[in-house]
Structures are given as structure tokens and as C-alpha cells.
């Protein structure tokens, strides 16, 4: 599986012609399982050979999100009292 920032899309689902970029976009939009990815873009909905690659992309995107949240620190809170 390619890491973010590498040039060019990689075909992950041969049956439905779905690239890693499309799967990453679907995961960033909220899909968190192979089934949800399959429902949204078709990847993993046919033979299932790409399911492991889809899971790796889901994990990589989740780790990337956690890393970004860690780098930016906790969300600011508003102090309601004067």
C-alpha cells in the first residue's frame, strides 16, 4: 500500500476499478469498515481479494487522523464564566 504523498493512484480493487485515492476519500468521509467502503464506492464488493488492502488503508487513515489531532493539540474550549 502506498503512503500518502506518493505520486499516482494505485488500483486496489481490480474488479471494480477503484483506486487507493478513492478509498481514502471514502474513509475520510466516514467509512470505517470494508463493508462501508464497498457500499460507497464498490471496492471490496465483488471477489473480496482487496479486503486486506482496504483494511490497511482504513488503519492508515485512522492513524493519520490521530497524528494530526495530536500535533494540533486539544480543541480549544470556551470559558463561559467571566
PDB file of C-alpha atoms in Angstrom:
ATOM      1  CA  UNK A   1       0.000   0.000   0.000  1.00  0.00           C
ATOM      2  CA  UNK A   2       1.329   3.398  -0.922  1.00  0.00           C
ATOM      3  CA  UNK A   3       1.738   6.035   1.695  1.00  0.00           C
ATOM      4  CA  UNK A   4       0.149   9.441   1.435  1.00  0.00           C
ATOM      5  CA  UNK A   5       2.135  11.793  -0.759  1.00  0.00           C
ATOM      6  CA  UNK A   6       3.296   9.204  -3.274  1.00  0.00           C
ATOM      7  CA  UNK A   7       2.686  10.075  -6.914  1.00  0.00           C
ATOM      8  CA  UNK A   8      -0.106   8.445  -8.875  1.00  0.00           C
ATOM      9  CA  UNK A   9      -3.108   6.397  -7.827  1.00  0.00           C
ATOM     10  CA  UNK A  10      -2.825   2.672  -7.210  1.00  0.00           C
ATOM     11  CA  UNK A  11      -5.600   0.344  -8.347  1.00  0.00           C
ATOM     12  CA  UNK A  12      -6.746  -1.509  -5.226  1.00  0.00           C
ATOM     13  CA  UNK A  13      -9.950  -3.169  -6.442  1.00  0.00           C
ATOM     14  CA  UNK A  14      -9.339  -4.827  -9.794  1.00  0.00           C
ATOM     15  CA  UNK A  15     -12.963  -5.992 -10.164  1.00  0.00           C
ATOM     16  CA  UNK A  16     -14.468  -2.526  -9.903  1.00  0.00           C
ATOM     17  CA  UNK A  17     -11.509  -0.357 -10.918  1.00  0.00           C
ATOM     18  CA  UNK A  18     -11.274   1.536  -7.623  1.00  0.00           C
ATOM     19  CA  UNK A  19      -8.059   3.329  -6.681  1.00  0.00           C
ATOM     20  CA  UNK A  20      -6.469   3.944  -3.301  1.00  0.00           C
ATOM     21  CA  UNK A  21      -7.283   7.637  -3.668  1.00  0.00           C
ATOM     22  CA  UNK A  22     -10.991   6.908  -3.989  1.00  0.00           C
ATOM     23  CA  UNK A  23     -10.895   4.590  -0.972  1.00  0.00           C
ATOM     24  CA  UNK A  24      -9.007   7.189   1.095  1.00  0.00           C
ATOM     25  CA  UNK A  25     -11.594   9.812   0.156  1.00  0.00           C
ATOM     26  CA  UNK A  26     -14.420   7.471   1.222  1.00  0.00           C
ATOM     27  CA  UNK A  27     -12.670   6.705   4.531  1.00  0.00           C
ATOM     28  CA  UNK A  28     -12.107  10.401   5.215  1.00  0.00           C
ATOM     29  CA  UNK A  29     -15.826  10.899   4.613  1.00  0.00           C
ATOM     30  CA  UNK A  30     -16.645   8.480   7.414  1.00  0.00           C
ATOM     31  CA  UNK A  31     -16.400   4.879   6.195  1.00  0.00           C
ATOM     32  CA  UNK A  32     -14.668   2.757   8.816  1.00  0.00           C
ATOM     33  CA  UNK A  33     -15.111  -0.796   7.531  1.00  0.00           C
ATOM     34  CA  UNK A  34     -14.659  -2.732   4.303  1.00  0.00           C
ATOM     35  CA  UNK A  35     -18.441  -3.097   4.112  1.00  0.00           C
ATOM     36  CA  UNK A  36     -18.967   0.671   4.333  1.00  0.00           C
ATOM     37  CA  UNK A  37     -16.285   1.273   1.690  1.00  0.00           C
ATOM     38  CA  UNK A  38     -17.937  -1.337  -0.556  1.00  0.00           C
ATOM     39  CA  UNK A  39     -21.348   0.312  -0.187  1.00  0.00           C
ATOM     40  CA  UNK A  40     -19.946   3.729  -1.006  1.00  0.00           C
ATOM     41  CA  UNK A  41     -17.556   3.142  -3.908  1.00  0.00           C
ATOM     42  CA  UNK A  42     -17.794  -0.565  -4.776  1.00  0.00           C
ATOM     43  CA  UNK A  43     -14.277  -1.534  -3.686  1.00  0.00           C
ATOM     44  CA  UNK A  44     -14.395  -4.914  -1.966  1.00  0.00           C
ATOM     45  CA  UNK A  45     -17.915  -5.713  -3.108  1.00  0.00           C
ATOM     46  CA  UNK A  46     -17.061  -8.414  -5.659  1.00  0.00           C
ATOM     47  CA  UNK A  47     -14.422 -11.105  -5.089  1.00  0.00           C
ATOM     48  CA  UNK A  48     -13.003  -9.713  -1.822  1.00  0.00           C
ATOM     49  CA  UNK A  49      -9.325 -10.098  -2.757  1.00  0.00           C
ATOM     50  CA  UNK A  50      -8.767  -6.402  -1.978  1.00  0.00           C
ATOM     51  CA  UNK A  51     -10.318  -6.508   1.519  1.00  0.00           C
ATOM     52  CA  UNK A  52      -6.926  -6.685   3.260  1.00  0.00           C
ATOM     53  CA  UNK A  53      -5.624  -3.692   1.289  1.00  0.00           C
ATOM     54  CA  UNK A  54      -8.803  -1.751   2.113  1.00  0.00           C
ATOM     55  CA  UNK A  55      -8.372  -2.534   5.824  1.00  0.00           C
ATOM     56  CA  UNK A  56      -4.772  -1.289   5.654  1.00  0.00           C
ATOM     57  CA  UNK A  57      -5.937   1.969   4.076  1.00  0.00           C
ATOM     58  CA  UNK A  58      -8.615   2.375   6.768  1.00  0.00           C
ATOM     59  CA  UNK A  59      -5.993   1.841   9.508  1.00  0.00           C
ATOM     60  CA  UNK A  60      -3.516   4.211   7.832  1.00  0.00           C
ATOM     61  CA  UNK A  61      -6.139   6.949   7.539  1.00  0.00           C
ATOM     62  CA  UNK A  62      -7.179   6.460  11.171  1.00  0.00           C
ATOM     63  CA  UNK A  63      -3.539   6.696  12.295  1.00  0.00           C
ATOM     64  CA  UNK A  64      -3.054   9.796  10.163  1.00  0.00           C
ATOM     65  CA  UNK A  65      -6.102  11.440  11.738  1.00  0.00           C
ATOM     66  CA  UNK A  66      -4.870  10.658  15.255  1.00  0.00           C
ATOM     67  CA  UNK A  67      -1.409  12.026  14.413  1.00  0.00           C
ATOM     68  CA  UNK A  68      -2.897  15.269  13.083  1.00  0.00           C
ATOM     69  CA  UNK A  69      -5.058  15.680  16.178  1.00  0.00           C
ATOM     70  CA  UNK A  70      -2.058  15.014  18.427  1.00  0.00           C
ATOM     71  CA  UNK A  71       0.099  17.563  16.589  1.00  0.00           C
ATOM     72  CA  UNK A  72      -2.537  20.281  16.801  1.00  0.00           C
ATOM     73  CA  UNK A  73      -3.257  19.658  20.487  1.00  0.00           C
ATOM     74  CA  UNK A  74      -6.629  19.532  22.160  1.00  0.00           C
ATOM     75  CA  UNK A  75      -9.501  21.505  20.724  1.00  0.00           C
ATOM     76  CA  UNK A  76      -9.865  24.929  22.322  1.00  0.00           C
ATOM     77  CA  UNK A  77     -12.690  25.380  24.789  1.00  0.00           C
ATOM     78  CA  UNK A  78     -14.649  28.488  25.524  1.00  0.00           C
ATOM     79  CA  UNK A  79     -14.727  29.683  29.086  1.00  0.00           C
ATOM     80  CA  UNK A  80     -18.369  30.517  29.864  1.00  0.00           C
ATOM     81  CA  UNK A  81     -17.579  32.298  33.124  1.00  0.00           C
ATOM     82  CA  UNK A  82     -16.197  35.881  33.164  1.00  0.00           C
TER      83      UNK A  82
END
